[in-house]
C-alpha cells in the first residue's frame, strides 16, 4: 500500500511540474503581461470627459499613474473625486491650455519637476466645428449653404484646426526627452504617443462638418509623419493614432452628467452602424491598452468604429 501511495505521489508531482513548466513557458502571453501598464506614467489631454476620460479610467484601473490635463479645473477635479479613489493607479489633475505653446512649455516644466519619464502620452483635447447642410437641389443653394452662411468663416476653420492639429505636434515634440527616458526606466518598454483622431477623417462624407473632418484627416497624417521622423532618428518612441467612430462625449451629445459622462441611445444607431450601437467605454479602454502595451505597433491608425467606415464608405 505504501508503494502504491509513493508511486501516486511521484506521478502527481510529475504532473504538477509539467503543468507548472507549461504555465511558465506561456506566462508571457497572459493578459496581465500582454496589457501591463502597472507603474507606468501617463498624461492625457482633454482627460476631463468623453474619450479622454475613458482612456484615463483604462490606464488608472490597470495601475498607471495618470495626469489629466484640461482648461476646466472644475471638470478635472470632478474626475479625480469620482474616479480617483480606491483604484490600483492614480489620477492627478493639471490645469493647462494645450492650444497655446507657452502653456505646453509650462506644462512640460511642471510635469518634469514631478516625474523622471513619461511612458504614455494621449493627445485627445480639441473642439468640434459648425455644421452645414450639404444637400441642395441647385448649385446656388449649395453655395448659399456652404459659402454664404454666416457660420462659414476663415476664423472658424483656423480655430478648429488650431485646436485639433498643432497641439498634437507641439505636445509630442515638447515631451520627446521624457518619452525617451521611459525606455531607460522600464526595460523593454518604449514611450508611446497615442493621438485621438476620428473616423470622420477617413470617410468620403463631410458629415456636415468640413473643418472638423479635415482636421481629423490631418491628425492621422501628422501622426504618421511624427512616427517616421522619430524612428529615422533611432529614438525608442512609438506614435500611433486611434480613429473612433460614434462614441458618447460632450462633442457628440452636447454635454455630460454629474459624473462627467455622456450618453447616446442605442436605438438611434441600430440601422446606421453594423455593430448596431454607439461605442462603449470598454471599446476605447481595450484599444488604449493595446496601443499602450504593444511594442510592435508604430506609425499606424487603429480604427475602432463598429464598422461605421464600412457603412459610410471611404
XYZ file of C-alpha atoms in Angstrom:
314
model
C 0.000 0.000 0.000
C 2.856 2.345 0.871
C 4.489 1.561 -2.501
C 1.282 2.455 -4.379
C 0.941 5.696 -2.426
C 4.565 6.617 -3.122
C 4.132 5.929 -6.841
C 0.956 8.011 -6.912
C 2.698 10.909 -5.180
C 5.621 10.802 -7.631
C 3.182 10.769 -10.543
C 1.263 13.700 -9.079
C 4.479 15.681 -8.640
C 5.489 14.999 -12.240
C 2.087 16.119 -13.493
C 2.279 19.215 -11.302
C 5.786 20.008 -12.528
C 4.688 19.574 -16.145
C 1.723 21.899 -15.649
C 3.918 24.486 -13.944
C 6.502 24.239 -16.722
C 3.799 24.768 -19.326
C 2.448 27.731 -17.382
C 5.907 29.276 -17.076
C 6.521 28.877 -20.802
C 3.256 30.650 -21.633
C 3.134 33.288 -18.906
C 4.345 35.973 -21.317
C 1.091 35.717 -23.283
C -1.161 36.020 -20.235
C -3.411 39.097 -20.357
C -1.820 40.584 -17.245
C 1.520 40.637 -19.062
C 0.244 41.479 -22.535
C -1.521 44.650 -21.392
C 0.538 45.525 -18.338
C 0.706 49.267 -17.586
C 1.310 48.850 -13.864
C 3.606 51.625 -12.650
C 3.612 53.458 -15.981
C 3.254 57.245 -16.038
C 0.680 58.670 -18.448
C -0.549 62.103 -19.489
C -3.964 62.582 -21.114
C -5.032 65.913 -22.600
C -8.761 66.547 -22.535
C -8.999 63.928 -19.800
C -11.997 65.510 -18.103
C -14.716 63.883 -20.200
C -15.544 61.747 -23.213
C -12.852 59.615 -24.824
C -10.119 61.239 -22.736
C -11.869 60.141 -19.549
C -12.365 56.624 -20.933
C -8.633 56.417 -21.631
C -7.832 57.758 -18.173
C -10.012 55.141 -16.497
C -8.500 52.317 -18.549
C -4.944 53.213 -17.569
C -5.604 54.083 -13.928
C -7.648 50.924 -13.354
C -4.647 48.908 -14.542
C -2.192 50.566 -12.191
C -0.896 53.548 -14.164
C -0.285 56.978 -12.695
C -2.355 59.243 -14.941
C -2.079 63.017 -15.200
C -5.141 64.581 -16.820
C -4.805 67.983 -18.466
C -7.543 70.444 -19.367
C -8.726 74.038 -19.221
C -11.528 73.449 -16.720
C -10.200 72.865 -13.215
C -13.730 72.026 -12.088
C -14.047 69.160 -14.586
C -10.608 67.813 -13.751
C -11.291 67.894 -10.022
C -14.604 66.123 -10.606
C -12.805 63.287 -12.399
C -10.274 62.912 -9.584
C -13.060 62.903 -6.995
C -15.306 60.494 -8.905
C -12.818 58.053 -10.417
C -9.570 58.507 -8.498
C -10.409 56.690 -5.281
C -9.770 53.031 -4.384
C -8.169 52.217 -7.736
C -4.884 50.412 -8.478
C -3.420 53.529 -10.095
C -3.688 57.262 -9.536
C -5.318 60.268 -11.255
C -3.788 63.743 -10.905
C -5.235 66.961 -12.362
C -3.147 69.624 -14.132
C -4.832 72.810 -15.349
C -3.263 73.920 -18.666
C -4.427 75.005 -22.129
C -2.585 72.853 -24.691
C -3.763 75.001 -27.608
C -1.060 77.511 -26.562
C 2.650 76.846 -26.983
C 3.635 78.781 -23.851
C 1.165 76.701 -21.822
C 2.593 73.478 -23.251
C 6.072 74.589 -22.220
C 4.800 75.440 -18.730
C 3.108 72.033 -18.553
C 6.368 70.334 -19.518
C 8.293 72.202 -16.825
C 5.671 71.309 -14.220
C 5.494 67.671 -15.277
C 9.273 67.200 -15.466
C 9.576 68.517 -11.905
C 7.275 65.688 -10.793
C 8.340 62.755 -12.997
C 11.565 61.392 -14.491
C 9.847 59.945 -17.555
C 6.587 59.852 -19.494
C 5.515 56.415 -20.675
C 2.197 57.190 -22.378
C 1.095 60.486 -23.934
C -2.502 60.641 -25.153
C -3.323 63.748 -27.184
C -7.099 63.986 -27.061
C -8.036 67.634 -26.420
C -9.968 69.511 -29.077
C -13.237 71.080 -30.195
C -15.900 70.440 -32.804
C -16.923 72.681 -35.689
C -20.017 74.314 -37.127
C -22.292 72.120 -39.215
C -23.693 72.917 -42.648
C -26.444 71.474 -44.806
C -24.802 69.732 -47.761
C -27.890 68.606 -49.668
C -29.017 71.050 -52.340
C -31.167 70.991 -55.466
C -29.168 73.692 -57.263
C -25.568 74.948 -57.255
C -26.896 78.276 -55.988
C -28.488 76.587 -52.985
C -25.280 74.708 -52.217
C -23.355 77.985 -52.384
C -25.877 79.537 -50.019
C -25.403 76.681 -47.558
C -21.629 76.397 -47.656
C -20.299 79.818 -48.670
C -22.846 82.498 -47.847
C -23.789 81.093 -44.454
C -22.723 83.490 -41.663
C -21.158 80.489 -39.894
C -18.829 79.808 -42.816
C -15.721 81.815 -41.924
C -11.971 81.551 -42.218
C -11.814 82.187 -38.480
C -13.835 79.061 -37.728
C -11.591 76.892 -39.900
C -8.499 78.345 -38.254
C -9.906 77.859 -34.755
C -10.863 74.225 -35.345
C -7.548 73.374 -36.994
C -5.551 75.090 -34.258
C -7.456 73.212 -31.577
C -7.090 69.781 -33.163
C -3.781 69.618 -35.045
C -0.893 71.874 -33.906
C -1.279 70.869 -30.246
C -0.527 67.241 -31.234
C 2.703 68.374 -32.852
C 3.793 70.659 -30.020
C 2.784 68.279 -27.216
C 4.625 65.375 -28.820
C 7.794 67.293 -29.639
C 7.868 69.036 -26.249
C 7.748 65.727 -24.369
C 10.246 63.802 -26.524
C 13.004 63.782 -23.849
C 10.699 62.399 -21.153
C 9.179 59.880 -23.567
C 12.685 58.661 -24.423
C 13.502 58.229 -20.727
C 10.646 55.715 -20.480
C 12.821 53.060 -22.126
C 15.631 53.714 -19.676
C 13.397 53.348 -16.613
C 11.217 50.491 -17.896
C 13.382 47.910 -19.650
C 11.877 46.750 -22.923
C 9.174 49.418 -22.947
C 9.203 52.240 -25.483
C 7.484 55.537 -24.741
C 4.288 55.828 -26.730
C 2.174 58.643 -28.150
C -1.487 57.971 -28.922
C -3.241 60.682 -30.916
C -7.038 60.592 -30.909
C -8.182 61.131 -34.481
C -11.617 60.168 -35.824
C -13.358 58.044 -38.417
C -14.598 61.422 -39.692
C -11.099 61.990 -41.033
C -11.321 58.865 -43.187
C -14.760 58.629 -44.784
C -15.957 60.247 -48.010
C -18.862 62.134 -46.418
C -18.270 65.512 -44.758
C -20.993 64.668 -42.200
C -21.938 68.359 -42.300
C -18.692 69.454 -40.588
C -15.962 70.093 -43.158
C -13.462 71.805 -40.865
C -13.586 69.075 -38.214
C -13.282 66.194 -40.691
C -10.398 67.882 -42.485
C -8.546 68.486 -39.214
C -9.001 64.853 -38.163
C -7.595 63.694 -41.509
C -4.599 65.915 -40.787
C -4.303 64.314 -37.333
C -3.926 60.868 -38.895
C -1.274 62.052 -41.339
C 0.616 64.111 -38.744
C 0.811 61.038 -36.506
C 2.388 59.104 -39.367
C 4.869 61.916 -40.068
C 5.946 62.154 -36.429
C 6.302 58.390 -36.169
C 8.510 58.301 -39.261
C 10.806 61.164 -38.273
C 11.234 59.878 -34.712
C 12.035 56.376 -35.989
C 14.538 57.772 -38.509
C 16.443 59.323 -35.605
C 16.543 55.987 -33.819
C 14.554 57.118 -30.779
C 12.596 54.397 -28.968
C 9.280 56.232 -29.095
C 6.183 54.938 -30.874
C 3.468 57.174 -32.352
C 0.057 55.848 -33.367
C -3.416 57.277 -33.806
C -6.832 55.920 -32.906
C -9.838 56.782 -35.066
C -13.032 56.230 -33.068
C -16.437 56.111 -34.687
C -19.513 57.268 -32.794
C -18.865 57.443 -29.042
C -20.677 59.365 -26.302
C -18.842 62.584 -25.481
C -19.581 66.247 -24.958
C -18.784 66.704 -28.645
C -21.422 64.214 -29.832
C -24.094 64.834 -27.188
C -23.598 68.473 -26.253
C -22.915 67.841 -22.580
C -22.196 65.414 -19.760
C -23.783 64.356 -16.475
C -22.576 64.902 -12.916
C -20.023 62.094 -13.328
C -18.576 63.710 -16.473
C -20.145 61.011 -18.660
C -22.204 61.497 -21.839
C -24.849 59.168 -23.240
C -26.126 58.100 -26.676
C -29.118 55.835 -27.268
C -28.559 52.510 -28.994
C -31.789 52.862 -30.981
C -30.514 55.937 -32.833
C -27.650 53.979 -34.395
C -29.081 50.484 -34.897
C -29.533 50.937 -38.635
C -26.533 53.189 -39.234
C -23.657 51.167 -37.805
C -23.042 47.446 -38.484
C -22.415 46.922 -34.753
C -25.922 48.278 -34.132
C -24.848 50.625 -31.354
C -22.538 53.515 -30.468
C -19.181 52.747 -28.879
C -18.770 51.985 -25.185
C -16.151 52.816 -22.577
C -14.826 49.257 -22.862
C -14.209 49.636 -26.602
C -11.957 52.636 -26.078
C -10.334 51.122 -22.984
C -9.251 47.920 -24.728
C -7.896 49.882 -27.692
C -5.930 52.244 -25.456
C -4.365 49.319 -23.582
C -3.495 47.629 -26.887
C -1.792 50.736 -28.271
C -0.023 51.487 -24.995
C 1.306 47.975 -24.414
C 2.007 46.567 -27.878
C 5.679 47.297 -28.529
C 5.419 46.273 -32.196
C 2.765 48.833 -33.116
C 4.170 52.019 -34.635
C 3.022 54.520 -37.250
C -0.469 53.042 -37.503
C -4.027 54.333 -37.369
C -6.266 51.983 -35.385
C -9.929 52.293 -36.380
C -12.454 51.457 -33.649
C -15.834 52.243 -35.185
C -18.165 49.236 -35.074
C -17.936 49.061 -38.862
C -19.009 52.674 -39.388
C -16.418 53.296 -42.114
C -17.763 50.255 -43.972
C -21.266 51.706 -43.967
C -20.242 55.301 -44.698
C -17.656 54.492 -47.374
C -14.124 55.770 -47.701
